[in-house]
Short mmCIF file of C-alpha atoms and ligand atoms in Angstrom, two decimals:
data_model
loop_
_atom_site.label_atom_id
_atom_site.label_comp_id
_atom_site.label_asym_id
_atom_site.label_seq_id
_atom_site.Cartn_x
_atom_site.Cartn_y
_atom_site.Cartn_z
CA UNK S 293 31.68 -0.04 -1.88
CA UNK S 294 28.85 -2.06 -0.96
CA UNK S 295 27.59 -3.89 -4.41
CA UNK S 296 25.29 -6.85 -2.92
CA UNK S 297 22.33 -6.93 -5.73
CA UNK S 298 18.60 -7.56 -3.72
CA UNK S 299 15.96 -8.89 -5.59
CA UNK S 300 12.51 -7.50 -5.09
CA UNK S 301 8.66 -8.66 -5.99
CA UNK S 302 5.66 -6.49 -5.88
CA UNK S 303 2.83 -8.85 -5.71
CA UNK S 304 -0.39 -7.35 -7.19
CA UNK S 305 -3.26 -8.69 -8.17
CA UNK S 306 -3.18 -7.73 -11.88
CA UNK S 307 0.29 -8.31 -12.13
CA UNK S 308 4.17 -8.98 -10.29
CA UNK S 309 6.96 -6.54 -10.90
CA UNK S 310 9.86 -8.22 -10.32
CA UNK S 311 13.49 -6.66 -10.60
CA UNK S 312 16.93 -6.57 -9.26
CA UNK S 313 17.80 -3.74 -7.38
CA UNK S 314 21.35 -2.61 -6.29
CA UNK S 315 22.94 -1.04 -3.16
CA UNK S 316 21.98 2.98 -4.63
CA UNK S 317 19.00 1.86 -5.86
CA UNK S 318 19.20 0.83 -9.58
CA UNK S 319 17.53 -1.32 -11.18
CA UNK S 320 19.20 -3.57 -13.04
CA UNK S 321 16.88 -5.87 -14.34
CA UNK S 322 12.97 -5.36 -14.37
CA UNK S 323 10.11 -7.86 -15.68
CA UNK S 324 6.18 -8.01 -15.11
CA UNK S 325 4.08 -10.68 -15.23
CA UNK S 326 0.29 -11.18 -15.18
CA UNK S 327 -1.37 -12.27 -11.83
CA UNK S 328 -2.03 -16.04 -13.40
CA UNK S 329 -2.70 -19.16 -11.34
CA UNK S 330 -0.04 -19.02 -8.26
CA UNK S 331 1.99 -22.25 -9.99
CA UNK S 332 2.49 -19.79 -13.34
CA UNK S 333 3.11 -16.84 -11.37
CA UNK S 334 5.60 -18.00 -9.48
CA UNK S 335 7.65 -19.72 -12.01
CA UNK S 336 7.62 -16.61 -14.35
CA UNK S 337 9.05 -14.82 -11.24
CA UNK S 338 11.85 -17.73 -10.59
CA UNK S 339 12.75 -18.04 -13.97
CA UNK S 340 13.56 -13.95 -14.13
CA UNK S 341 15.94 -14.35 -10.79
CA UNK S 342 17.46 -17.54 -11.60
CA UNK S 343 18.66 -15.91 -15.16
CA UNK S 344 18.96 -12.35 -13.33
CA UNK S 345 21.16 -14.96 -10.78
CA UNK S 346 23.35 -16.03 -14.00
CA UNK S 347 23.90 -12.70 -15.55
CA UNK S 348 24.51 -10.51 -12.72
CA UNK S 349 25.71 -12.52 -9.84
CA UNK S 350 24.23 -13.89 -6.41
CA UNK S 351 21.28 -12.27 -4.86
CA UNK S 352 22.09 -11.20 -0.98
CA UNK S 353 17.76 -11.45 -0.49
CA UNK S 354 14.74 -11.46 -2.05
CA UNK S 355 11.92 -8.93 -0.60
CA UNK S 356 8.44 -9.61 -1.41
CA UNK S 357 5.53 -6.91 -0.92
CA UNK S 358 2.10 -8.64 -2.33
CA UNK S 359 -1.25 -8.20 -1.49
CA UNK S 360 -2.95 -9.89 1.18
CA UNK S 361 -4.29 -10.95 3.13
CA UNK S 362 -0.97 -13.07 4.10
CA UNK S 363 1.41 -14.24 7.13
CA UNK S 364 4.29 -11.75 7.42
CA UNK S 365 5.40 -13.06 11.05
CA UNK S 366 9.07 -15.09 10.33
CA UNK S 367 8.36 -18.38 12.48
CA UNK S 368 4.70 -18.82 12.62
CA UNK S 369 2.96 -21.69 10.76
CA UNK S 370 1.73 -19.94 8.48
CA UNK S 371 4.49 -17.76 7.87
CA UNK S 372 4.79 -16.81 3.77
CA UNK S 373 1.32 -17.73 3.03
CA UNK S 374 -1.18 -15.91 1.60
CA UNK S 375 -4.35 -16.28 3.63
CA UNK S 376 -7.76 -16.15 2.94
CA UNK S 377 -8.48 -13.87 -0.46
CA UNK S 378 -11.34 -14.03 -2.82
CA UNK S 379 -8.77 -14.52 -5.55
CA UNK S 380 -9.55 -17.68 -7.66
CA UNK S 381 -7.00 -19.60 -6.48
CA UNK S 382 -4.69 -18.05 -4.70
CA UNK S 383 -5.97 -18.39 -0.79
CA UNK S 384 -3.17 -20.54 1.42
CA UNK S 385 -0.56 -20.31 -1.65
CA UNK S 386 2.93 -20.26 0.10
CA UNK S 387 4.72 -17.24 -1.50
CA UNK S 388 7.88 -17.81 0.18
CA UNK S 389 8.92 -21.38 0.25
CA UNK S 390 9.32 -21.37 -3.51
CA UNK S 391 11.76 -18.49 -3.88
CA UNK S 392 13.86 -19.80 -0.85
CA UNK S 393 14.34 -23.08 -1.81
CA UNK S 394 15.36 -22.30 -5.26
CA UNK S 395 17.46 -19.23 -4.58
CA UNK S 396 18.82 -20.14 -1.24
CA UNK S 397 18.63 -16.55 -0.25
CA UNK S 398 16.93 -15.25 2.69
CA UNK S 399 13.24 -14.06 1.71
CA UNK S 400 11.54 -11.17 3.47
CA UNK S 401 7.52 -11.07 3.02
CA UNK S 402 4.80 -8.40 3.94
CA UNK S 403 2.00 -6.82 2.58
CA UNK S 404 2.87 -4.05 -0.40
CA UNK S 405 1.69 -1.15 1.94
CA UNK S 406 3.72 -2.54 4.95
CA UNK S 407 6.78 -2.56 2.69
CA UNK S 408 5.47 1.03 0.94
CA UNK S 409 5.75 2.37 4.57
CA UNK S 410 8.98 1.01 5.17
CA UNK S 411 10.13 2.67 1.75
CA UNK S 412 8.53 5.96 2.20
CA UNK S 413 10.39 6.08 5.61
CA UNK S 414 13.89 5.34 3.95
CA UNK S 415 13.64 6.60 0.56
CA UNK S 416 10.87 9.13 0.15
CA UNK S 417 7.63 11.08 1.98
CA UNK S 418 8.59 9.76 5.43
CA UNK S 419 11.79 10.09 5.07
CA UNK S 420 13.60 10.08 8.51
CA UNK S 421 10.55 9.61 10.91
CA UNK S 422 10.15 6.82 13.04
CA UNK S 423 5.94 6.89 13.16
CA UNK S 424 4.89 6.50 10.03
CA UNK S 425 1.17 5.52 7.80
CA UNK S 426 1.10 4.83 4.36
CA UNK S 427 -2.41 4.21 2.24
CA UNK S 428 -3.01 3.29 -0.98
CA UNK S 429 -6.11 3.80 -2.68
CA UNK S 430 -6.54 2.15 -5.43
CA UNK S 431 -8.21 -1.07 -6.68
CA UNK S 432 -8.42 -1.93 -2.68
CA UNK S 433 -7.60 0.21 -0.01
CA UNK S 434 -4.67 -0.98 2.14
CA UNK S 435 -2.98 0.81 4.65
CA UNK S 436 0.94 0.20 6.53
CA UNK S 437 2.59 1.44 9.49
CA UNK S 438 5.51 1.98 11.27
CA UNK S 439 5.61 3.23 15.01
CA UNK S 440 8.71 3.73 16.66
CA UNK S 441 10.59 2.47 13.44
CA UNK S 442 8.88 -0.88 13.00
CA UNK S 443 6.54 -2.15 11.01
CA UNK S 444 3.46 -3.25 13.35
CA UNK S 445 2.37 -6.80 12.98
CA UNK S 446 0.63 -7.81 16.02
CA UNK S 447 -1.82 -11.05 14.50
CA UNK S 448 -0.69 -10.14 11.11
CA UNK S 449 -1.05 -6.57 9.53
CA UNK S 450 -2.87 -3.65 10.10
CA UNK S 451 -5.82 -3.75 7.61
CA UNK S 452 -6.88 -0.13 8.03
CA UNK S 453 -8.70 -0.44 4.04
CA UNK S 454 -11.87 -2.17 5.77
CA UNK S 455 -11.96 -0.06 9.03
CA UNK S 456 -15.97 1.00 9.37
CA UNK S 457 -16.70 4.68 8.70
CA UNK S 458 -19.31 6.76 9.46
CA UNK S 459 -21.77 6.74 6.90
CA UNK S 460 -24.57 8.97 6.15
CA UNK S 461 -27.04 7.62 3.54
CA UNK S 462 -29.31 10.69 3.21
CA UNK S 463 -25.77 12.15 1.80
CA UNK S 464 -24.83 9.24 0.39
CA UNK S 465 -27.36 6.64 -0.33
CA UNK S 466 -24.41 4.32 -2.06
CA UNK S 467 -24.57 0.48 -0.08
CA UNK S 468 -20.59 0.16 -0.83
CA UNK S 469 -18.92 -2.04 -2.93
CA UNK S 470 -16.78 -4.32 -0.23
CA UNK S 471 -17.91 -7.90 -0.51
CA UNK S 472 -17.40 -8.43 2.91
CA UNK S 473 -18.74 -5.43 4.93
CA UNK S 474 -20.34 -3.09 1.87
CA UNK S 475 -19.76 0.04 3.25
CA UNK S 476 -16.27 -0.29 5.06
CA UNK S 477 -13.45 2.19 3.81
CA UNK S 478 -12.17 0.44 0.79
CA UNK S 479 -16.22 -0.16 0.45
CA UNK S 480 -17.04 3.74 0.22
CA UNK S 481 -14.14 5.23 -1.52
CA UNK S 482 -11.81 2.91 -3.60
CA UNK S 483 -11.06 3.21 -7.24
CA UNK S 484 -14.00 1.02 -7.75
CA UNK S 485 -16.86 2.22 -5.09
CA UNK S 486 -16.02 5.41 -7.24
CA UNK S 487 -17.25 4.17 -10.47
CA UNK S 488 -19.91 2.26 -9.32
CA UNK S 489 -21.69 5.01 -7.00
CA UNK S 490 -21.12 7.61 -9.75
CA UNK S 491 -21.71 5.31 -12.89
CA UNK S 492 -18.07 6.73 -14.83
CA UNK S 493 -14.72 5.60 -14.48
CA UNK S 494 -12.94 7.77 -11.82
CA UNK S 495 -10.44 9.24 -14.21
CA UNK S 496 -12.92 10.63 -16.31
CA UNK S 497 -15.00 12.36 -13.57
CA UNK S 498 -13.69 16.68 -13.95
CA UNK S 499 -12.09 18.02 -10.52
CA UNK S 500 -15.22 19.80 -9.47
CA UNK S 501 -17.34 16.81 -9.55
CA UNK S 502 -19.45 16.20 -6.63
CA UNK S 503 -17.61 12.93 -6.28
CA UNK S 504 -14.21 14.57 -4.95
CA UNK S 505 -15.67 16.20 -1.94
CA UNK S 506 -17.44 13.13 -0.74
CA UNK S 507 -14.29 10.93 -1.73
CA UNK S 508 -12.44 13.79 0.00
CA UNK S 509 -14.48 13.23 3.05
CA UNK S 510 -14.43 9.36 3.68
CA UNK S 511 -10.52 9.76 3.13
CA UNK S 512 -10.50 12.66 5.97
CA UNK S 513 -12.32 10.63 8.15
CA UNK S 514 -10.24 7.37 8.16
CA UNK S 515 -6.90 9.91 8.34
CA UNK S 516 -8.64 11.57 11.30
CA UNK S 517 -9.19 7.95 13.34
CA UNK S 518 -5.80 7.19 11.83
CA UNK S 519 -4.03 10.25 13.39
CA UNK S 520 -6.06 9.66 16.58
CA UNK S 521 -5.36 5.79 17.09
CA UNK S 522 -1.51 5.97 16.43
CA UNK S 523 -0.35 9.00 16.39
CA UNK S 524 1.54 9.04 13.59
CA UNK S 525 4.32 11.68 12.62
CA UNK S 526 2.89 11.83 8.77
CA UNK S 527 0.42 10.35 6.21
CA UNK S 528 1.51 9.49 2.89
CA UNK S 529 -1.31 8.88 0.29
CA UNK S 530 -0.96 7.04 -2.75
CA UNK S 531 -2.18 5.05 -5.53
CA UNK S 532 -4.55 5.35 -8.78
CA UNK S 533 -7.14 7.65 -6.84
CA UNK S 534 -4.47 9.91 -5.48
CA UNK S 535 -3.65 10.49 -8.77
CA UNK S 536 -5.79 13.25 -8.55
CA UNK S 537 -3.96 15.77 -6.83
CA UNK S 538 -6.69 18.68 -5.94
CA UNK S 539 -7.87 15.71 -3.70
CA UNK S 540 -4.78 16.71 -0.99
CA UNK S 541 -6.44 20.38 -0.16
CA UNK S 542 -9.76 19.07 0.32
CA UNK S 543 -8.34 15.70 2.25
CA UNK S 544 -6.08 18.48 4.39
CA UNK S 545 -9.47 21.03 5.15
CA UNK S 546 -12.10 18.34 5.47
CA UNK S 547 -9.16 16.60 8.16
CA UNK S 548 -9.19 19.69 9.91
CA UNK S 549 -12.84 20.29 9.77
CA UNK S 550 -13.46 17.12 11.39
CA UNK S 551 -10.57 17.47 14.10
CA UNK S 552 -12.63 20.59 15.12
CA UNK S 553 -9.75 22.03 16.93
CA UNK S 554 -8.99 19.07 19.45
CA UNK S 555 -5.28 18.42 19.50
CA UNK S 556 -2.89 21.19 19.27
CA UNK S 557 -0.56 20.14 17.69
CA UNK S 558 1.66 22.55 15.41
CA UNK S 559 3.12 19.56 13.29
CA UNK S 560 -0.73 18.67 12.52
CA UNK S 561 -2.42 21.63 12.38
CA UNK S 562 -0.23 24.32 11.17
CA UNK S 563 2.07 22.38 9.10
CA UNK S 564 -0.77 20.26 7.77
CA UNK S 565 0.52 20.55 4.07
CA UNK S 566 3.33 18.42 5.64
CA UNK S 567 1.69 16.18 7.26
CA UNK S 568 -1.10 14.91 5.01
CA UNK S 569 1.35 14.18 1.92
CA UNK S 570 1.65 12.47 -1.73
CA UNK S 571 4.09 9.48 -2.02
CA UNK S 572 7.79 10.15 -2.39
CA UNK S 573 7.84 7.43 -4.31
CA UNK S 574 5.55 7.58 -6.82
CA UNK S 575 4.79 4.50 -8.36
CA UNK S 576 7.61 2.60 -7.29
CA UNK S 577 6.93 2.39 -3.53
CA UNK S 578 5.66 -1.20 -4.04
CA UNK S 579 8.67 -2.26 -5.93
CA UNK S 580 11.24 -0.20 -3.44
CA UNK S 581 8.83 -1.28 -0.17
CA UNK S 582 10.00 -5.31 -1.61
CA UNK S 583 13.66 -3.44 -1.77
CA UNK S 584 13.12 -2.60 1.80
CA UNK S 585 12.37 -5.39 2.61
CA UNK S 586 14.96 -7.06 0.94
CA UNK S 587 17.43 -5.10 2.75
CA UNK S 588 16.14 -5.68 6.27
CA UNK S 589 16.48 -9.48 5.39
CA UNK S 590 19.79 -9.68 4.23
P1 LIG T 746 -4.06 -1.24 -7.89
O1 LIG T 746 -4.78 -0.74 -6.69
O2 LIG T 746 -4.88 -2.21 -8.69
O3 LIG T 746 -2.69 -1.74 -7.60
P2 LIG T 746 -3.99 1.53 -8.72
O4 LIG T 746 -3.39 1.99 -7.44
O5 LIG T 746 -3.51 2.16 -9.98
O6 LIG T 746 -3.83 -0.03 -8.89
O7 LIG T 746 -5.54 1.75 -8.59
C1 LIG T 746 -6.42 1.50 -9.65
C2 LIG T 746 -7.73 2.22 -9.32
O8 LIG T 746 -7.47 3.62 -9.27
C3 LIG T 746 -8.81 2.01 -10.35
O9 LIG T 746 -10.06 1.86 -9.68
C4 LIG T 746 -8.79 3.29 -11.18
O10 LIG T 746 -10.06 3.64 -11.65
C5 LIG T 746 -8.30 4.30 -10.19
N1 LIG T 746 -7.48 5.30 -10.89
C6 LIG T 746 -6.38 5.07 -11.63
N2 LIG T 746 -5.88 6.21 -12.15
C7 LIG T 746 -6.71 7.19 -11.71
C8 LIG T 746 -6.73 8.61 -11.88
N3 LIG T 746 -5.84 9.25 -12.63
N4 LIG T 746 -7.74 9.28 -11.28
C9 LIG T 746 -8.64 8.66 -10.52
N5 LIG T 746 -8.67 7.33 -10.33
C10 LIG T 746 -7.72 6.61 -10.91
ZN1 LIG T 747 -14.36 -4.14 3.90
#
């Protein structure tokens, strides 16, 4: 029986879920912290393995999934780094360094949708395919992949959240809320860009608000360049937004509306219930995509 213990961090900007995870994936020990100053952060996190460490045994490796931008590429300079992010303080903090030097573990890093993808493709939505997308939509809008059963990394990470739409202002006169391109992706139809174009919090807004459709149709667009640029087996949609579930059957139509017939193919088009899906993993594909990672470290 296989009983190595892996410890896993979901990085988010609100707050880190940390826990120890074993080989059939139960968690043994689970803490959260607020997203403080990096130096706080971090020690809350070390503290919970080192004692986790003491009580339960060694650690075989620590994943970390965290919001990014950030270095995922083992050997580079900047490898384990956060890069540059508007968050007060954190831009250039080495996420890594401090967890391997303490624990003497290996320590696998990526971006929470990177390691979502990975877990989706082991554990839940994905399970079993090799080309894989995962998005969340949430606070941000992030986006992983997998093709041919590995994560793609290239420079660093996909960032498919800020990928430019098309946007028609008679439609939808709303500039976007991105502080870096306005009306990119994340811009036009996160969590946020929700709120402020339709002045209520996006939980309270009924299902046949205007606001679905249109949300409906920026996330059909970006699945329809998606599907086109990688040709991925399945999409898996998740986080706060997808929460609302009548959004899959207009996501699936409005994808299909906008494909217009080109490509026919029967996994997309017939079986397009199947291949525009929810997370397997509700909720806990951050915390199981630092699992993942964990895994493919040790
Ligand atoms: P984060 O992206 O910060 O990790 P979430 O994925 O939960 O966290 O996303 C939070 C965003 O999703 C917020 O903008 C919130 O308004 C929105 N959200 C959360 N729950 C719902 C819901 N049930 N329906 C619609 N939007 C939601
Ligand atoms: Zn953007």
């Amino acid at each position: 029986m296989d009983k190595k213990l892996y410890g896993a961090v979901e990085g988010g900007g609100t707050k880190f879920i940390c826990a120890v995870i074993d080989a059939d994936l139960r968690i043994l020990r689970e803490a959260r912290f607020p997203c403080q100053s990096p130096s706080e952060t971090i020690a809350n996190c070390l503290n919970f393995f080192q004692t986790a460490q003491a009580q339960l045994g060694p650690l075989s490796a620590l994943g970390i999934a965290s919001f990014g931008p950030l270095d995922p590429r083992p050997g580079s300079h900047d490898f384990g780094k956060i890069l540059a992010t508007p968050k007060p303080g954190w831009a250039n903090t080495d996420l890594v360094s401090p967890f391997a030097d303490a624990l003497s573990i290996p320590v696998a890093f990526d971006t929470d949708v990177n390691g979502a993808v990975l877990a989706e493709s082991l554990w839940g939505a994905g399970k079993g395919l090799k080309n894989l997308i995962y998005y969340t939509i949430g606070t941000g809008i992030g986006g992983g992949a997998i093709a041919e059963n590995r994560l793609i990394h290239g420079l660093m990470h996909p960032e498919m959240g800020h990928a430019f739409l098309s946007h028609n202002y008679t439609q939808d006169p709303f500039p976007g809320v991105c502080p870096f391109h306005q009306d990119c992706f994340e811009g036009l139809a996160s969590g946020p860009a929700i709120e402020a174009r339709w002045g209520r919090k996006a939980y309270e807004l009924p299902a046949d608000h205007a606001a679905w459709e249109l949300e409906a149709h920026y996330i059909a667009l970006a699945l329809v360049n998606t599907a086109l640029m990688l040709a991925p087996e399945r999409i898996i949609l998740g986080g706060g937004v997808m929460a609302q579930q009548h959004l899959f059957p207009l996501v699936r139509a409005e994808f299909l509306k906008l494909l217009n017939g080109y490509l026919q193919i029967p996994a997309m088009l017939r079986d397009i219930d199947t291949y525009i899906v929810p997370s397997g993993l509700q909720g806990i594909a951050g915390l199981y995509g630092a699992l993942a990672l964990a895994i493919q470290a040790a």
